JSON list of C-alpha atoms in Angstrom, two decimals:
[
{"chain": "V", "resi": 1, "resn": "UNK", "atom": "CA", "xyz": [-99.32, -90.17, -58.36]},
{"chain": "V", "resi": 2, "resn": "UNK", "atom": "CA", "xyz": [-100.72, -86.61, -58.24]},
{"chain": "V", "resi": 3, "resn": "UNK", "atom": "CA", "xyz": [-104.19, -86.00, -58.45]},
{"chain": "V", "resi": 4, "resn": "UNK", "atom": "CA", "xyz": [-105.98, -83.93, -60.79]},
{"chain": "V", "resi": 5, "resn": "UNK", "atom": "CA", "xyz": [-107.06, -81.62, -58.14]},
{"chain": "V", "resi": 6, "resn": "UNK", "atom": "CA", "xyz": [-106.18, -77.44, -59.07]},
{"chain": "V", "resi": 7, "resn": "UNK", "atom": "CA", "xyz": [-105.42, -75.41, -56.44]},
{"chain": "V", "resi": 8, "resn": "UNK", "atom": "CA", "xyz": [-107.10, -71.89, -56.43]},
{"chain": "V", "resi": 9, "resn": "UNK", "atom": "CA", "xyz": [-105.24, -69.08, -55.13]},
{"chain": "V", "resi": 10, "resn": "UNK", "atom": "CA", "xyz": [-107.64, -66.67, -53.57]},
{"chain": "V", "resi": 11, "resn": "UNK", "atom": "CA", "xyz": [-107.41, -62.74, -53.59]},
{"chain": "V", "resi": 12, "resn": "UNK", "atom": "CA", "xyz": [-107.38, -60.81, -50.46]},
{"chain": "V", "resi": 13, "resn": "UNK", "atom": "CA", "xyz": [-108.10, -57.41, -52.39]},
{"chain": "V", "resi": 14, "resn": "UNK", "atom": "CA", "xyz": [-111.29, -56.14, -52.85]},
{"chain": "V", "resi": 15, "resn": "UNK", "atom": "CA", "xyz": [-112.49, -55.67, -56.80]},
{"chain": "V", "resi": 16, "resn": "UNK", "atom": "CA", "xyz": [-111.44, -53.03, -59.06]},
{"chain": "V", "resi": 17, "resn": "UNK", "atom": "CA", "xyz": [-114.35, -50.47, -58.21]},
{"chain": "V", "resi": 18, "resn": "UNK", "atom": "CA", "xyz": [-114.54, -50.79, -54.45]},
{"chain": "V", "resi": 19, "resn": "UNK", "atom": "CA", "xyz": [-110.50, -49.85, -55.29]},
{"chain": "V", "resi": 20, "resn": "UNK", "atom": "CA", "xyz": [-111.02, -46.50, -57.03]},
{"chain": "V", "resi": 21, "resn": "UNK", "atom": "CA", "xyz": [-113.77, -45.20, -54.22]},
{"chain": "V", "resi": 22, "resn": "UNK", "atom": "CA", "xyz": [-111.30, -45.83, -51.83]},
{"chain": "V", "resi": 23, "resn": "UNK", "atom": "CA", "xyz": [-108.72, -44.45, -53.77]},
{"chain": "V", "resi": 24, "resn": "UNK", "atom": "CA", "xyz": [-110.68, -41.32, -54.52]},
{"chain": "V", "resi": 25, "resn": "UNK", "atom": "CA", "xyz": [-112.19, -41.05, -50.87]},
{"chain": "V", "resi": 26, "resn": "UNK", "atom": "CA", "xyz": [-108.48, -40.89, -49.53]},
{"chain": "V", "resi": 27, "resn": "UNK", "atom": "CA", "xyz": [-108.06, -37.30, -49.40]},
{"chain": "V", "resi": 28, "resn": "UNK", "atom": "CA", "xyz": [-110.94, -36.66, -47.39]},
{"chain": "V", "resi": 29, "resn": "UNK", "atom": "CA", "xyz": [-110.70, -39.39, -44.99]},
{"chain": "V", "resi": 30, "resn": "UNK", "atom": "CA", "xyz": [-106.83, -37.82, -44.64]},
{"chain": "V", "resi": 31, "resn": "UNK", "atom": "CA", "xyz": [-108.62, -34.63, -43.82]},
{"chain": "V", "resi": 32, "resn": "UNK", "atom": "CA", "xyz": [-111.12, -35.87, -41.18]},
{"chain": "V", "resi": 33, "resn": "UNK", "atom": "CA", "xyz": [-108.10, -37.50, -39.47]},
{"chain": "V", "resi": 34, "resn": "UNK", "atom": "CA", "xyz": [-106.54, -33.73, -39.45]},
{"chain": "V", "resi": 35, "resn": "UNK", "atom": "CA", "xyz": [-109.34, -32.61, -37.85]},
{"chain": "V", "resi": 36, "resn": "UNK", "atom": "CA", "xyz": [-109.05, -31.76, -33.81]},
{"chain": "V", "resi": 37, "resn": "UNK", "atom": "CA", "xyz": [-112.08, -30.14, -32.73]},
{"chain": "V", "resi": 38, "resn": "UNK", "atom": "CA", "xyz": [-115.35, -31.88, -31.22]},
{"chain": "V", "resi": 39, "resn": "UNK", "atom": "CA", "xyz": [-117.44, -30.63, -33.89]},
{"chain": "V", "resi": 40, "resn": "UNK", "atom": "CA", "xyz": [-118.67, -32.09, -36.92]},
{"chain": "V", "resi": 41, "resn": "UNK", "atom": "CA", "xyz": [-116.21, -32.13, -39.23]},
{"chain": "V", "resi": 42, "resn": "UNK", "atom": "CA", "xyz": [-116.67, -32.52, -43.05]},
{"chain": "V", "resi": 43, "resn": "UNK", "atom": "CA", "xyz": [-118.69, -34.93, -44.51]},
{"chain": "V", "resi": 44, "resn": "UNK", "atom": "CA", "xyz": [-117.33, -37.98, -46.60]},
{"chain": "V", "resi": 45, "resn": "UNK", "atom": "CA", "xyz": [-119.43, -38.76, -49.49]},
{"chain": "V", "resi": 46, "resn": "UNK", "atom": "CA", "xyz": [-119.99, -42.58, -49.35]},
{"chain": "V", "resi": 47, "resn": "UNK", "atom": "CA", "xyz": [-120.95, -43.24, -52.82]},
{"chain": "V", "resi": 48, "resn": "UNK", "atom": "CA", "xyz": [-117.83, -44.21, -55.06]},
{"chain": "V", "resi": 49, "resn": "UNK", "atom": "CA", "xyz": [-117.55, -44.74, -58.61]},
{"chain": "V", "resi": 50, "resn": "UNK", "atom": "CA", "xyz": [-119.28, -47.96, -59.99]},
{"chain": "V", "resi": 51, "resn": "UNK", "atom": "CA", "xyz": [-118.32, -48.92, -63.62]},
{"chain": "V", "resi": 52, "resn": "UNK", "atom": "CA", "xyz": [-116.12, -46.30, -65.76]},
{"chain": "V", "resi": 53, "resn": "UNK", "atom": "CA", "xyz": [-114.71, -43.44, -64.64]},
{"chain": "V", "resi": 54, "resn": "UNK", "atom": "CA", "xyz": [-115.54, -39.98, -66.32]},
{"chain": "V", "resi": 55, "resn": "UNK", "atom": "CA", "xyz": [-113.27, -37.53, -68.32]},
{"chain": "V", "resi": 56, "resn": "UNK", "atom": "CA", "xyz": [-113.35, -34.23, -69.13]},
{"chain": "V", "resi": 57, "resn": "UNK", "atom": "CA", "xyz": [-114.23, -33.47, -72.58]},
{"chain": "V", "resi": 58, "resn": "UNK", "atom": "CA", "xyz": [-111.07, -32.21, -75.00]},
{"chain": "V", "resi": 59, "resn": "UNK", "atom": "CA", "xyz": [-110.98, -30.23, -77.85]},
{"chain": "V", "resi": 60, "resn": "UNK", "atom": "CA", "xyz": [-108.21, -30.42, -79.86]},
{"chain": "V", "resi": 61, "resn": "UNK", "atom": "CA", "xyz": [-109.69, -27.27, -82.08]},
{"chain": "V", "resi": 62, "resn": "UNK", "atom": "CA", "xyz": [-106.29, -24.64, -82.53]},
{"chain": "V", "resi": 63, "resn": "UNK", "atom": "CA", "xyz": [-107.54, -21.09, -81.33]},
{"chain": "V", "resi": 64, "resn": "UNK", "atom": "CA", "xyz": [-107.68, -18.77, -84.05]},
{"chain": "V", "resi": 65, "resn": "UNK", "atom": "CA", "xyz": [-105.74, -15.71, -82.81]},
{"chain": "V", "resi": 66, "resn": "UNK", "atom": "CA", "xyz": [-106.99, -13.01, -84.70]},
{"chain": "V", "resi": 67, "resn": "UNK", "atom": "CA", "xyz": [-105.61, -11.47, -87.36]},
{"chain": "V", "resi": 68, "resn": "UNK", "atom": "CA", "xyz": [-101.71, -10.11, -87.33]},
{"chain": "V", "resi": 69, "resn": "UNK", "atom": "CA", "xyz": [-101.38, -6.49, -85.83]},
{"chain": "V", "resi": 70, "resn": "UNK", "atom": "CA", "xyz": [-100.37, -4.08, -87.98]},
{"chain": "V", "resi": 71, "resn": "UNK", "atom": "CA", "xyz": [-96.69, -2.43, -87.73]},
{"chain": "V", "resi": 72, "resn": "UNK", "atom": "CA", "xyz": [-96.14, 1.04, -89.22]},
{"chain": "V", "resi": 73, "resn": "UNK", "atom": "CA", "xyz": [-93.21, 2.00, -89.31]},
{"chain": "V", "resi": 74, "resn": "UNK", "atom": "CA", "xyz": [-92.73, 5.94, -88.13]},
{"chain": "V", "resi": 75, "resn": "UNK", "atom": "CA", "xyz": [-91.82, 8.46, -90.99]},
{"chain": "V", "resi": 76, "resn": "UNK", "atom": "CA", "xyz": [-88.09, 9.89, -90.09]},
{"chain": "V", "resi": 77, "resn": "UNK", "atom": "CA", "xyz": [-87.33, 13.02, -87.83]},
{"chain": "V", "resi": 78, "resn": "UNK", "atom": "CA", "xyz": [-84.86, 15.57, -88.15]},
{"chain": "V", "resi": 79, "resn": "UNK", "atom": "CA", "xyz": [-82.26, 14.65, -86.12]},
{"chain": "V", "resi": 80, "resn": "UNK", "atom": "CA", "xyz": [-82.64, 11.04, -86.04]},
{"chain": "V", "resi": 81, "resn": "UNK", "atom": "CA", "xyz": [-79.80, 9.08, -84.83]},
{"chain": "V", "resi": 82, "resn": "UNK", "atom": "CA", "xyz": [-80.54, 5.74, -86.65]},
{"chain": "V", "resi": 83, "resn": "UNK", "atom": "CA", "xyz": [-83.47, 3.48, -87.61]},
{"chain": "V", "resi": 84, "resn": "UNK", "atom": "CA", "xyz": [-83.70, -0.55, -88.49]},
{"chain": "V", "resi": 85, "resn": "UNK", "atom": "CA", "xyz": [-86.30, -1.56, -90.84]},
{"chain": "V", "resi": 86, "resn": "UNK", "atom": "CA", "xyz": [-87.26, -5.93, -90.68]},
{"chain": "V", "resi": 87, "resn": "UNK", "atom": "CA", "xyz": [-89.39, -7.21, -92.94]},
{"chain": "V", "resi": 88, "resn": "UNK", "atom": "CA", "xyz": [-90.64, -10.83, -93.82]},
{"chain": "V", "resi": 89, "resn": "UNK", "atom": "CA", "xyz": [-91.96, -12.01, -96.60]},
{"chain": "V", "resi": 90, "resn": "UNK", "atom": "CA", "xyz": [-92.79, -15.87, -97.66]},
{"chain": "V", "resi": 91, "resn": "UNK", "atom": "CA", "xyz": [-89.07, -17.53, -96.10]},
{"chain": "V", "resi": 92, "resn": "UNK", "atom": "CA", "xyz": [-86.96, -14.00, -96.68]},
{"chain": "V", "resi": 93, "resn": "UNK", "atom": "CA", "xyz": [-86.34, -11.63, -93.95]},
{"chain": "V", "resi": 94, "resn": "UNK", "atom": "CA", "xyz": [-84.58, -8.21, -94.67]},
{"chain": "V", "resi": 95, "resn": "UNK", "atom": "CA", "xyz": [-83.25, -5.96, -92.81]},
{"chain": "V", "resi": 96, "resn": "UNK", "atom": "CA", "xyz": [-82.48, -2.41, -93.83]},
{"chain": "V", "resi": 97, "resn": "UNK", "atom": "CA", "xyz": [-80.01, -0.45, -91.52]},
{"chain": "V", "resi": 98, "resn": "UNK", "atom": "CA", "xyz": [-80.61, 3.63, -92.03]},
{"chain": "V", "resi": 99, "resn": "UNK", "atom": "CA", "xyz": [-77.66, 5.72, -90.43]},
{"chain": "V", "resi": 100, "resn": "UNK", "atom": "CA", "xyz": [-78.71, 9.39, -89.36]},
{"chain": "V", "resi": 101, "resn": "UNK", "atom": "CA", "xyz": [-77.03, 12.04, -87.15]},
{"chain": "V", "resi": 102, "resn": "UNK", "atom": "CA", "xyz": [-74.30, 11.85, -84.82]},
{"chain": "V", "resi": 103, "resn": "UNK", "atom": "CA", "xyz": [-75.07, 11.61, -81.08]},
{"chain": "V", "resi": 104, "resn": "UNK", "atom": "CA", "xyz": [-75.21, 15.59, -79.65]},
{"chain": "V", "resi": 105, "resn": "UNK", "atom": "CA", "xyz": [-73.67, 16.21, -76.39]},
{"chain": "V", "resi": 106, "resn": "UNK", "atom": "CA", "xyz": [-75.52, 16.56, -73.63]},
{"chain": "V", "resi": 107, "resn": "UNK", "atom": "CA", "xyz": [-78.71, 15.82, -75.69]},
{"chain": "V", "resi": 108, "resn": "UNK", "atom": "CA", "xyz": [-81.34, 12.65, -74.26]},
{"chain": "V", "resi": 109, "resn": "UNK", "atom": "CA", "xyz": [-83.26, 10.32, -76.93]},
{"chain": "V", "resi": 110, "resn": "UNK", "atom": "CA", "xyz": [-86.35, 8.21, -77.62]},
{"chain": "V", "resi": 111, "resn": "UNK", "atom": "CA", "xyz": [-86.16, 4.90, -78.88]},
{"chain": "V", "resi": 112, "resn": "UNK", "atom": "CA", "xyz": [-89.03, 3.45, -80.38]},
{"chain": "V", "resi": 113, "resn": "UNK", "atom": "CA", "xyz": [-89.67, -0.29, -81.15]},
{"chain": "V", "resi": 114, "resn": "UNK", "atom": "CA", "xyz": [-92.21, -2.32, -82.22]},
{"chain": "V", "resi": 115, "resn": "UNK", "atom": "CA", "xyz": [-92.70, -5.50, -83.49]},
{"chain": "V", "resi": 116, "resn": "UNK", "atom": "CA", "xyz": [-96.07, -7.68, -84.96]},
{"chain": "V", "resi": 117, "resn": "UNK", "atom": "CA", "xyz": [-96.04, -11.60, -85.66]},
{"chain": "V", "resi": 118, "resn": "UNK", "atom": "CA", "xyz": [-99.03, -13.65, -85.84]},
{"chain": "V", "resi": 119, "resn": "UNK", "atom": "CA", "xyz": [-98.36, -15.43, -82.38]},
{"chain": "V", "resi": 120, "resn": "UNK", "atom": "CA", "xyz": [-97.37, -12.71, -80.08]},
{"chain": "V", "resi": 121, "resn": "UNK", "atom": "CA", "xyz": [-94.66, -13.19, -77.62]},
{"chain": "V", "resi": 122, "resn": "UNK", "atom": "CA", "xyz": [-94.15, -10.71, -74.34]},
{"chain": "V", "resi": 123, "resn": "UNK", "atom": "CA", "xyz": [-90.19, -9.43, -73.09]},
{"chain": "V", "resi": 124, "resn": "UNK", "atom": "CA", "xyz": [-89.23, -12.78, -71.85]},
{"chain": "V", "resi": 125, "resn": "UNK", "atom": "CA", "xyz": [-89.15, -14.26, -75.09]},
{"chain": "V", "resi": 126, "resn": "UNK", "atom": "CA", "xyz": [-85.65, -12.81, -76.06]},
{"chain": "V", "resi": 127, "resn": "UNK", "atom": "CA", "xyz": [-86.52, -10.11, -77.97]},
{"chain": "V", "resi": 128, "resn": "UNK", "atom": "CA", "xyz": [-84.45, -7.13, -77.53]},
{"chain": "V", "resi": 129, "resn": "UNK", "atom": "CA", "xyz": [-82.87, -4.35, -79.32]},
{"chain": "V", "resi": 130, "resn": "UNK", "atom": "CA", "xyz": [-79.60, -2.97, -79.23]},
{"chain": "V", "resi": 131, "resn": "UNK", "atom": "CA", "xyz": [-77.82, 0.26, -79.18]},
{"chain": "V", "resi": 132, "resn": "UNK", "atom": "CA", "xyz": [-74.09, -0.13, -80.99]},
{"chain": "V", "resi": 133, "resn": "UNK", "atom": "CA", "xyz": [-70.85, 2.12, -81.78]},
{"chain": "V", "resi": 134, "resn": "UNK", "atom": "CA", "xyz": [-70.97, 3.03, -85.43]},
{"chain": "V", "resi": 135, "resn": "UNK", "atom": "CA", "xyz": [-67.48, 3.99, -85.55]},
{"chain": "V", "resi": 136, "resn": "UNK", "atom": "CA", "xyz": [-66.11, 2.88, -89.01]},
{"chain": "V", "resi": 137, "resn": "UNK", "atom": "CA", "xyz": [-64.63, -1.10, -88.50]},
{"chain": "V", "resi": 138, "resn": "UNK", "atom": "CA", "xyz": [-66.95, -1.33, -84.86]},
{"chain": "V", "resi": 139, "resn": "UNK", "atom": "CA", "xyz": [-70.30, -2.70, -86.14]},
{"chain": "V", "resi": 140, "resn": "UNK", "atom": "CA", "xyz": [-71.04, -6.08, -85.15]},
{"chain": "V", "resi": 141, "resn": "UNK", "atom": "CA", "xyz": [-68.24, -6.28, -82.80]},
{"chain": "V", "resi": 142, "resn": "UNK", "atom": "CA", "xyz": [-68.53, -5.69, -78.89]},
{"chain": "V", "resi": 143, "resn": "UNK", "atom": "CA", "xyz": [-70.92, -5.54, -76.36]},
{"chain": "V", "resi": 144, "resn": "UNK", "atom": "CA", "xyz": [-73.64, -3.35, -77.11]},
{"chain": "V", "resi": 145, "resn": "UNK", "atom": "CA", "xyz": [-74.02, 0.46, -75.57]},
{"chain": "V", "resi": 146, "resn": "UNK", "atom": "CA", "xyz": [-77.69, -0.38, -74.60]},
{"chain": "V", "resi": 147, "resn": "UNK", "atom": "CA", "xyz": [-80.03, -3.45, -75.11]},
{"chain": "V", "resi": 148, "resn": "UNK", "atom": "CA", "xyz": [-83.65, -3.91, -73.83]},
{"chain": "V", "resi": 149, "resn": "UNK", "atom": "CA", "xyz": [-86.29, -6.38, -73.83]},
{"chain": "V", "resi": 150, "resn": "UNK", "atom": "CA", "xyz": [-89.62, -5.36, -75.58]},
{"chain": "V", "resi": 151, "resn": "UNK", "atom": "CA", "xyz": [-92.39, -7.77, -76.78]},
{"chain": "V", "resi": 152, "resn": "UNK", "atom": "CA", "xyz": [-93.02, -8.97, -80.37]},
{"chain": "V", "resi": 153, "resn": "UNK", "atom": "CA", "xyz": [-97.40, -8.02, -79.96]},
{"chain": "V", "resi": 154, "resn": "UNK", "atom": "CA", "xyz": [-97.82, -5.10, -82.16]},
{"chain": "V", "resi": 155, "resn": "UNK", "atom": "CA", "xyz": [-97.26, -2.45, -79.35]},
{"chain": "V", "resi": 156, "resn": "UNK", "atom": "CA", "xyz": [-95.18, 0.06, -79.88]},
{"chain": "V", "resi": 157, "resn": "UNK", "atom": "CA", "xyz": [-92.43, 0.73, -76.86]},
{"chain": "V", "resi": 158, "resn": "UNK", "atom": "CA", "xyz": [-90.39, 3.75, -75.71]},
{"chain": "V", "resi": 159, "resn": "UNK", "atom": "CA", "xyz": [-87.59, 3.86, -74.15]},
{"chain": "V", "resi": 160, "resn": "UNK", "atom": "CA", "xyz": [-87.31, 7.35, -72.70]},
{"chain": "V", "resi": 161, "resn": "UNK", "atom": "CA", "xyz": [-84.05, 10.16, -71.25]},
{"chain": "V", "resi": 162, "resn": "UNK", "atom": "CA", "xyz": [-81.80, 7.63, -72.71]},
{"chain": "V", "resi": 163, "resn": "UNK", "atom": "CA", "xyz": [-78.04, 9.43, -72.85]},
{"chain": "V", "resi": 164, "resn": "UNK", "atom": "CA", "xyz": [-75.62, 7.69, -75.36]},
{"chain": "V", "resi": 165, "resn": "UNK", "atom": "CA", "xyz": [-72.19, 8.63, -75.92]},
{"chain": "V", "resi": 166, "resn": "UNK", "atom": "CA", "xyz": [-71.27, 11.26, -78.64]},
{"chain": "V", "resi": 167, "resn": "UNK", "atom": "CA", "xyz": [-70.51, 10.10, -82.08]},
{"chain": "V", "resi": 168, "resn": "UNK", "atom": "CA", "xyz": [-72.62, 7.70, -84.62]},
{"chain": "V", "resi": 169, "resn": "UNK", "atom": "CA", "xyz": [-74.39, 4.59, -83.26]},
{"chain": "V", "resi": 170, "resn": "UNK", "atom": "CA", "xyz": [-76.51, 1.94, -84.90]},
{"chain": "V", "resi": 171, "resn": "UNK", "atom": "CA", "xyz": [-79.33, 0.00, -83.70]},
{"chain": "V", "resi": 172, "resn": "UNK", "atom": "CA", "xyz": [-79.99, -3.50, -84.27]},
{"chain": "V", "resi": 173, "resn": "UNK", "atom": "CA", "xyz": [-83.08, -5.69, -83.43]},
{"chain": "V", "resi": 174, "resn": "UNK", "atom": "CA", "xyz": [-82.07, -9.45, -82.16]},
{"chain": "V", "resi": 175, "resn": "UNK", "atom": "CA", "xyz": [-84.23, -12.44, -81.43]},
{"chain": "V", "resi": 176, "resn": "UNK", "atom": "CA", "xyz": [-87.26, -11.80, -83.44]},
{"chain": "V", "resi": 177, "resn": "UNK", "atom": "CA", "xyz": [-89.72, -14.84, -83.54]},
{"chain": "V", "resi": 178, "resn": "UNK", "atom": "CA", "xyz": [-89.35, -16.74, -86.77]},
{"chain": "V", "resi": 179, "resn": "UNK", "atom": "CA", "xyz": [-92.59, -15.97, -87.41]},
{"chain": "V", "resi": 180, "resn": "UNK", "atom": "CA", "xyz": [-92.28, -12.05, -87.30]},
{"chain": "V", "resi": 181, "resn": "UNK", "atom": "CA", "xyz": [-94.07, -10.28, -90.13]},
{"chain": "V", "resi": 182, "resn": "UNK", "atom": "CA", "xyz": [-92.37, -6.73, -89.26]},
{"chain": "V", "resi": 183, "resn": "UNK", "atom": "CA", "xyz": [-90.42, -4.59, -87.07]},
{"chain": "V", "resi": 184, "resn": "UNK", "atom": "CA", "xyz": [-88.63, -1.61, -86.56]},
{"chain": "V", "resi": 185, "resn": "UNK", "atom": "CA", "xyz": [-86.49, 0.14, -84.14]},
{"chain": "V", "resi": 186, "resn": "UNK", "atom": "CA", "xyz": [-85.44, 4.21, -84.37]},
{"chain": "V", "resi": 187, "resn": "UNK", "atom": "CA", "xyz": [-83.21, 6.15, -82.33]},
{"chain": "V", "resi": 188, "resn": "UNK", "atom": "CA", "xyz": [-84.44, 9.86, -82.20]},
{"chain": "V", "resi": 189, "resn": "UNK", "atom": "CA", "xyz": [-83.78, 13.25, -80.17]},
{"chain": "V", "resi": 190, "resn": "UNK", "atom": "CA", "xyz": [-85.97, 14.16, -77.70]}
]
């Protein structure tokens, strides 16, 4: 017959708080063993945590960004090549494709973007415009003549000495946030 008797088992780790100051005064102790000179080294500080452990404070307030900059849109240029107009309003987006003049030989151009949305994004977000053959039956198909990056912030960007083949081209803005109150994009001479 058994006895009655319970056998204890008997923990060789310290408690739960001597754990954590140990655990926290790792690092440092690493250090001091690091250390090779015959001065002083650093200082451990002996006193570890007793009872709960301390977080940081969180606020889970959203940062108010500021209000939406403001996109105008330039008023057109003799000699323009092309323009693309985007606007948003409530779920719609439109955009409004305005053809101008035909490339001129040996002439250099400006393009001008700019683009506003109430979170702004910089160039790596995959905004970009993009230069295009406006020969009749060539819109929307091929690789683009010239694409950029520029940021959706409200600045306005220039692209500068840009040469583009003679004949028409359009220009097309791709990637916009969905959030993207207005933009624009115009090809003019310089």
């Amino acid at each position: 017959m058994r006895s009655g008797r319970s056998v204890g088992v008997r923990s060789t780790l310290p408690p739960v708080p001597a754990l954590v100051g140990l655990l926290l005064a790792l690092p440092a102790l690493v250090t001091l063993g690091a250390c090779t000179s015959a001065t002083a080294g650093p200082t451990v500080a002996t006193t570890a945590l007793a009872g709960e452990v301390r977080t940081p404070e969180v606020s889970l307030t959203p940062i108010d960004p500021g209000p939406v900059p403001r996109t105008e849109v330039p008023a057109r240029t003799p000699g323009e090549v092309a323009r693309v107009v985007v606007t948003s309003t409530g779920g719609s987006t439109s955009f409004r494709n305005v053809p101008g003049d035909p490339i001129a030989a040996g002439r250099t151009y400006t393009v001008e973007v700019a683009c506003s949305a109430p979170r702004p994004s910089d160039a790596s977000a995959g905004t970009s415009y993009a230069v295009y053959d406006a020969a009749p039956g060539t819109w929307g198909h091929g690789e683009p003549l010239y694409s950029r990056p520029f940021p959706c912030d409200g600045s306005v960007q220039r692209t500068v000495n840009l040469g583009l083949p003679t004949g028409r081209v359009q220009i097309d803005v791709r990637g916009l946030p969905d959030d993207a109150i207005a933009a624009y994009a115009v090809i003019r001479p310089e």
